[in-house]
Coordinates of N, CA and C in Angstrom, one line a residue:
M28 N -43.1 31.1 -124.2 CA -43.1 32.7 -123.9 C -43.2 33.8 -124.7
R29 N -42.5 33.8 -126.2 CA -42.5 34.3 -127.3 C -43.8 34.5 -127.6
Q30 N -44.6 33.1 -128.2 CA -46.4 33.2 -128.5 C -46.9 33.6 -127.4
L31 N -46.9 34.3 -126.4 CA -48.0 34.3 -125.5 C -47.7 36.1 -125.4
L32 N -46.4 36.4 -125.6 CA -46.2 38.0 -125.7 C -46.7 38.5 -126.6
E33 N -46.8 37.5 -128.0 CA -47.0 38.1 -129.3 C -48.5 38.4 -129.2
R34 N -49.8 37.6 -128.1 CA -51.0 38.0 -128.0 C -51.4 39.0 -127.7
F35 N -50.0 40.0 -127.2 CA -50.7 41.2 -127.0 C -50.0 42.3 -127.9
S36 N -49.0 41.4 -129.0 CA -48.5 43.0 -129.8 C -49.3 43.6 -130.6
P37 N -48.9 44.7 -130.8 CA -49.9 45.7 -131.7 C -50.6 44.9 -133.0
V38 N -49.4 44.1 -133.8 CA -49.5 43.6 -135.2 C -50.4 42.4 -134.9
G39 N -51.8 42.6 -135.4 CA -52.5 41.2 -135.1 C -52.6 40.6 -133.7
A40 N -53.1 41.7 -133.0 CA -53.6 41.4 -131.6 C -55.1 41.2 -132.0
T41 N -55.6 41.0 -130.8 CA -56.8 40.4 -131.2 C -57.5 40.9 -130.1
G42 N -57.1 41.2 -129.1 CA -57.3 42.1 -127.9 C -56.3 42.1 -126.9
R43 N -56.7 42.1 -125.6 CA -55.8 42.3 -124.4 C -56.4 41.5 -123.4
L44 N -57.3 40.8 -123.6 CA -57.7 39.5 -122.5 C -57.0 38.3 -123.1
L45 N -56.3 37.5 -122.0 CA -55.8 36.7 -122.4 C -55.8 35.6 -121.3
A46 N -56.8 33.9 -121.4 CA -57.5 33.6 -120.8 C -56.4 32.3 -121.0
L47 N -55.6 31.6 -119.9 CA -54.9 30.2 -119.7 C -55.6 29.6 -118.9
V48 N -56.2 28.1 -119.8 CA -56.7 27.2 -119.1 C -56.1 26.0 -119.4
G49 N -56.3 25.0 -118.4 CA -55.8 23.9 -118.6 C -56.0 22.7 -117.2
P50 N -55.6 21.4 -117.7 CA -56.1 20.8 -116.2 C -55.3 21.0 -115.4
S51 N -55.8 20.4 -114.2 CA -54.8 21.0 -113.0 C -53.5 20.2 -112.8
G52 N -52.4 21.0 -112.7 CA -51.2 20.6 -112.9 C -50.2 20.5 -114.1
S53 N -50.9 21.1 -114.8 CA -50.2 21.5 -116.3 C -49.2 22.6 -116.5
G54 N -49.1 23.5 -115.5 CA -48.2 24.4 -115.4 C -48.9 25.7 -115.7
K55 N -49.9 26.0 -115.7 CA -50.5 27.3 -116.1 C -49.8 28.1 -115.2
S56 N -49.8 28.3 -113.7 CA -49.8 29.0 -113.0 C -48.1 29.4 -113.4
S57 N -47.4 28.5 -113.4 CA -46.0 28.5 -113.2 C -45.5 29.7 -114.6
V58 N -46.6 29.4 -115.7 CA -45.9 30.4 -117.0 C -46.4 31.6 -116.7
L59 N -47.7 31.7 -115.8 CA -47.7 33.2 -115.6 C -47.1 33.6 -114.7
R60 N -46.6 33.2 -113.2 CA -45.9 33.9 -112.0 C -44.5 33.8 -112.5
A61 N -43.9 33.0 -113.2 CA -42.5 32.6 -113.8 C -42.0 33.4 -114.9
G62 N -42.7 33.5 -115.5 CA -42.4 33.8 -117.2 C -43.6 35.1 -117.5
L63 N -44.8 35.5 -117.9 CA -45.3 35.9 -118.8 C -45.9 37.4 -117.7
I64 N -46.3 37.3 -116.7 CA -46.6 38.5 -115.9 C -44.7 39.3 -115.4
P65 N -43.8 38.2 -115.4 CA -42.4 39.4 -114.7 C -42.1 39.9 -116.4
A66 N -42.6 39.6 -117.7 CA -41.9 39.7 -118.9 C -42.8 41.1 -118.8
L67 N -44.3 41.4 -118.9 CA -45.0 42.1 -119.1 C -44.9 43.3 -117.8
Q68 N -44.6 42.9 -116.5 CA -44.4 43.8 -115.7 C -42.8 44.7 -116.4
A69 N -41.6 44.3 -117.2 CA -40.6 44.4 -117.7 C -41.1 45.3 -119.1
D70 N -41.8 45.6 -119.5 CA -42.3 46.1 -120.3 C -42.2 45.4 -121.8
A71 N -42.1 44.1 -121.4 CA -41.7 43.1 -122.7 C -42.8 43.5 -123.8
V72 N -43.7 44.0 -124.0 CA -44.7 44.6 -124.6 C -44.7 46.4 -124.7
P73 N -44.3 47.2 -125.2 CA -44.4 48.2 -125.0 C -45.3 48.9 -124.5
G74 N -45.3 49.2 -123.3 CA -46.6 50.0 -122.6 C -47.1 49.3 -121.5
S75 N -46.5 47.3 -121.4 CA -47.3 46.6 -120.6 C -46.8 47.0 -119.1
A76 N -45.9 47.7 -119.1 CA -45.6 47.8 -117.5 C -46.3 48.6 -116.8
A77 N -47.6 49.5 -117.4 CA -48.3 50.0 -116.5 C -49.6 49.6 -116.6
W78 N -50.0 48.3 -117.3 CA -51.0 47.4 -117.5 C -51.5 46.8 -115.9
S79 N -52.6 47.1 -115.7 CA -53.2 46.1 -114.5 C -53.1 44.7 -114.6
I80 N -52.9 44.0 -114.0 CA -52.4 42.2 -114.0 C -53.4 41.5 -112.8
V81 N -54.7 40.7 -113.2 CA -55.0 40.5 -111.8 C -55.0 38.8 -112.2
D82 N -54.6 38.4 -111.2 CA -54.7 36.7 -111.2 C -55.7 36.2 -110.2
M83 N -56.7 35.4 -110.8 CA -57.7 34.7 -110.3 C -58.1 33.4 -110.5
H84 N -58.2 33.1 -109.3 CA -58.8 31.8 -109.7 C -60.3 31.4 -109.5
P85 N -60.8 30.7 -110.0 CA -62.3 30.4 -110.2 C -63.0 30.2 -108.5
G86 N -62.4 29.2 -107.9 CA -63.0 28.6 -106.7 C -64.3 28.4 -106.5
D87 N -65.2 28.4 -105.9 CA -66.4 27.8 -105.5 C -68.0 28.7 -106.1
D88 N -67.2 30.0 -106.2 CA -67.9 30.9 -107.0 C -67.4 31.6 -108.1
P89 N -67.2 31.3 -109.0 CA -66.1 32.1 -110.2 C -66.6 33.2 -111.0
F90 N -68.4 33.5 -110.9 CA -69.0 34.5 -111.6 C -68.7 36.0 -110.2
K91 N -68.3 35.0 -108.9 CA -68.4 36.4 -108.1 C -67.1 36.9 -107.7
L92 N -66.2 35.8 -108.2 CA -64.6 36.1 -108.1 C -64.0 37.1 -109.2
L93 N -64.7 37.0 -110.3 CA -64.4 37.4 -111.5 C -64.6 38.9 -111.1
A94 N -66.3 38.8 -111.0 CA -66.7 40.4 -110.7 C -65.4 41.3 -109.8
K95 N -65.4 40.6 -108.9 CA -64.7 41.1 -107.8 C -62.7 41.5 -108.2
A96 N -62.1 40.9 -109.1 CA -60.9 40.9 -109.7 C -61.3 42.0 -110.5
L97 N -62.5 42.0 -111.5 CA -62.9 43.1 -112.8 C -62.7 44.5 -112.0
A98 N -63.6 44.4 -110.7 CA -64.3 45.7 -109.9 C -62.3 46.0 -109.1
D99 N -61.4 45.2 -108.5 CA -60.3 45.7 -108.3 C -59.7 46.5 -109.3
V100 N -59.7 45.9 -110.4 CA -58.7 46.8 -111.7 C -59.6 48.1 -112.1
A101 N -60.5 48.0 -112.0 CA -61.5 49.5 -112.4 C -61.5 50.4 -111.5
T102 N -61.0 49.8 -110.3 CA -61.2 51.0 -109.0 C -59.7 51.2 -108.9
D103 N -58.8 50.5 -109.4 CA -56.9 51.1 -109.2 C -56.8 52.5 -110.1

């Protein structure tokens, strides 16, 4: 978890987008829902409690769903 949170820290951060990818059943959703997202919502990285967080599943039309997820964040 510490390594994921460090990706968002101001020191050496490469950006604010984190894509978590891996094979089905490898625990991606668990890492996000049980660990990373609650930590960010609890301000584990200064200011992260105010960030918009989107959980997107690619489905049959991944580009359409990604566009919708980004539009939802942009209009919040």
